[in-house]
Phi, psi and omega in degrees: 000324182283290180306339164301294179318318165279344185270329177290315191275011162281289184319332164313317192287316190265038140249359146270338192268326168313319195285309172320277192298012196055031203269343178286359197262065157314152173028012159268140164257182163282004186239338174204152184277165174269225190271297177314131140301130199308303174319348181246331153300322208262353181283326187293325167327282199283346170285342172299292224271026151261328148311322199276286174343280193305342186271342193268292222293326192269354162253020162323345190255311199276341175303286196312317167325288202291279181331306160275039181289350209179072160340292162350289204282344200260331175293320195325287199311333200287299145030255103042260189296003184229031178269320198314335185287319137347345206259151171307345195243100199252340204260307166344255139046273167301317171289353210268319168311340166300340193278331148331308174265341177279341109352318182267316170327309178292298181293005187265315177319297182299346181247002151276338163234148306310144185301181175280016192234295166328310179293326173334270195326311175322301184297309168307288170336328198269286171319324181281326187277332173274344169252333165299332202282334221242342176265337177280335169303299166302359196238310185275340201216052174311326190278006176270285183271012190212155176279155169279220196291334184284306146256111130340108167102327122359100188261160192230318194048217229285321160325158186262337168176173202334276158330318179279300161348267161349289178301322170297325168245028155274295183307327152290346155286322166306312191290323177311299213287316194292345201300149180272150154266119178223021132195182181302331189285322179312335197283338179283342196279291198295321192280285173004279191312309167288002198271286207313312209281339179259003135312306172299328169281346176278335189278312180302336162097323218276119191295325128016260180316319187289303188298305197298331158333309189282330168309258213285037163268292190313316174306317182288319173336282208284333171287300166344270227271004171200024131314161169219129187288129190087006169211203171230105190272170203246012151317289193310296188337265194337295178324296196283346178292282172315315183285339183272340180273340138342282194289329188302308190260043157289271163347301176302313195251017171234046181292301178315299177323284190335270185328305197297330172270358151287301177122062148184155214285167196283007190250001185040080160038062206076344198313301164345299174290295149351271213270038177284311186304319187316289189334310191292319201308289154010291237231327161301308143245079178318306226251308163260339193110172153224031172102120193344084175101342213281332181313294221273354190302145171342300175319312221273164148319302204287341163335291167320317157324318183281311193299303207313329194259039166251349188072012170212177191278022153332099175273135170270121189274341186202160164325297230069018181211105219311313214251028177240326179279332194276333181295316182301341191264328147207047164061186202293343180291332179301283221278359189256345165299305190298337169299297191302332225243310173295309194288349182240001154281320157294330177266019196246297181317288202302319173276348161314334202269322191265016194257345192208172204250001197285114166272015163284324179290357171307328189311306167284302180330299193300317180293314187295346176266351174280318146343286220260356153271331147280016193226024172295282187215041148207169174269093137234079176215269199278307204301142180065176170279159195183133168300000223232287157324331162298299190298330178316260181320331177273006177257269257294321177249030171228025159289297169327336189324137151252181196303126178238180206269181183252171175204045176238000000 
């Protein structure tokens, strides 16, 4: 009976995080729905975050442990969830606000009860299972699983697009790379996995994905092999400081070169201009914002606004940039929670990391540099229900953890 019970709430976890990524939106576009019917989306929504609910409630004592690891994160969401009074949209906003909680609900569930050696293994289950789905789609169902006449040749698999695809197996190879082995057939299981997901992201086009894919691989290699255990040595510092500042100004001063040998313009296809305008909007309402989604809504202008200094009827749906989108929803006061809240989560991750020999603790560090390089130039942070945020709140509340026995 006990092995059921885990093997059902193991399966809980990676048919929610599957859904958090978006993996039920088979064959949607912006022009057609997918194979799941909305009504089935929206029965699944709500059944994670009443199960996510009732589990935290009957595991009440390790949540309020895990809830107070980090203050911080809980002013930001209340923030975050009280933008409606404030907001251009207010009934938009409010309603918008479930995917908060249902996001934080989850993620609390998942960093209370399992460790960082467990949640690897979820995510890599979740990813592996998500790249198997997604090379048979693109291969048996193309018309599904590959972009059409807009990138030719482009695979999406399971995903809504190119791109999301990519990033999904970036978190899955990080996740790969990181699984711990405790017996020989996993070793075959990690490599397979890590093999698949950076093939798919090289089949996915997205040029992105691949160098950051490549960044934190390398970081993790080079955090392995020149750390010194049990402190933050002020070597690795020195070190990682001189390589980030070689490439920042590298980057700086060949950038046009660069962007023009990926095959893409010195404006990141605009983006730049985007975000001069965001930037002015910003500034208009510094301070609170204007509300959850409400910047970006049907109702609102300014999208049309945005599409307009691009020279087309172009609506703009997001920033494209993580931390530009998070300031329109609630400004500076918002984007400086989150800051704080990254940055002492990152310095928590980093000395967890330097403290074992555990390649799981590797995990938040890695994810967090990923967070913040995939949130450069596309939203992926606050918008929407989203994996990204879930993972987000659940290192935020499993760095303090201590080390639990595995049950997997």
């Amino acid at each position: 009976m006990r092995k059921f019970l885990e093997i059902a709430e193991n399966s809980f976890v990676i048919f929610s995080l599957t859904f958090f990524s978006g993996g039920f939106g088979i064959g949607t576009t912006e022009t057609t729905p997918g194979l799941v019917p909305e009504n089935i989306i929206t029965l699944i929504r709500y059944f994670i975050w009443l199960t996510a609910t009732v589990l935290v409630c009957l595991n009440w004592k390790a949540a309020l442990r895990t809830a107070s690891r980090n203050t911080v994160i809980w002013t930001l969401t209340a923030l975050v969830l009280l933008s409606f009074l404030w907001s251009e949209d207010k009934m938009l906003t409010l309603l918008d606000s479930r995917e908060v909680l249902q996001m934080t609900s989850f993620a609390l569930y998942f960093a209370a009860r399992f460790s960082l050696k467990d949640q690897v293994k979820l995510v890599a289950w979740t990813f592996g299972i998500g790249a198997v789905l997604s090379a048979f789609f693109a291969v048996a169902v193309p018309t599904i699983g590959q972009h059409g006449a807009d990138h030719p040749g482009s695979w999406k698999g399971i995903y809504d697009y190119k791109n999301t695809l990519g990033s999904m197996m970036i978190i899955g190879s990080v996740a790969f790379l990181l699984l711990p082995i405790e017996q020989p057939k996993n070793r075959l299981y990690k490599w397979l996995g890590l093999g698949l997901t950076i093939a798919l992201i090289l089949l996915s086009t997205s040029k992105s994905a691949l160098v950051i894919c490549g960044l934190i691989i390398a970081f993790i290699f080079f955090y392995r092999n020149f750390r010194w255990r049990g402190k933050i040595s002020v070597l690795f510092s020195d070190i990682l400081i001189m390589i980030s500042g070689c490439v920042g100004t590298f980057i700086f001063m060949n950038w046009i070169t660069i962007l023009t040998g990926l095959g893409k313009d010195p404006t990141l296809t605009g983006r730049t201009i985007l975000w001069n305008f965001i930037v002015t909007k910003i500034q208009e309402s510094p301070w609170l914002g204007y509300g959850r989604s409400a910047f970006w809504s049907k109702e609102s202008f300014h999208g049309a606004q945005a599409g307009a200094l691009l020279g087309n009827t172009f609506i703009a749906p997001h920033a494209h940039n993580g931390f530009l989108d998070l300031g329109l929803d609630v400004g500076f006061i918002g984007l400086s929670l989150f800051f704080i809240s990254l940055v002492t989560t990152f310095v928590l991750a980093l000395k967890r990391a330097y403290a074992t020999e555990h390649s799981e603790e590797i995990w938040p560090v890695a994810f967090l540099l990923f967070l913040v390089m995939n949130n450069m130039t596309e939203s992926y942070l606050l918008r929407l229900a989203n994996v990204y945020w879930v993972f987000y709140m659940t290192i935020v509340f499993s760095v303090k953890q201590r080390r639990q026995i595995s049950h997997l």
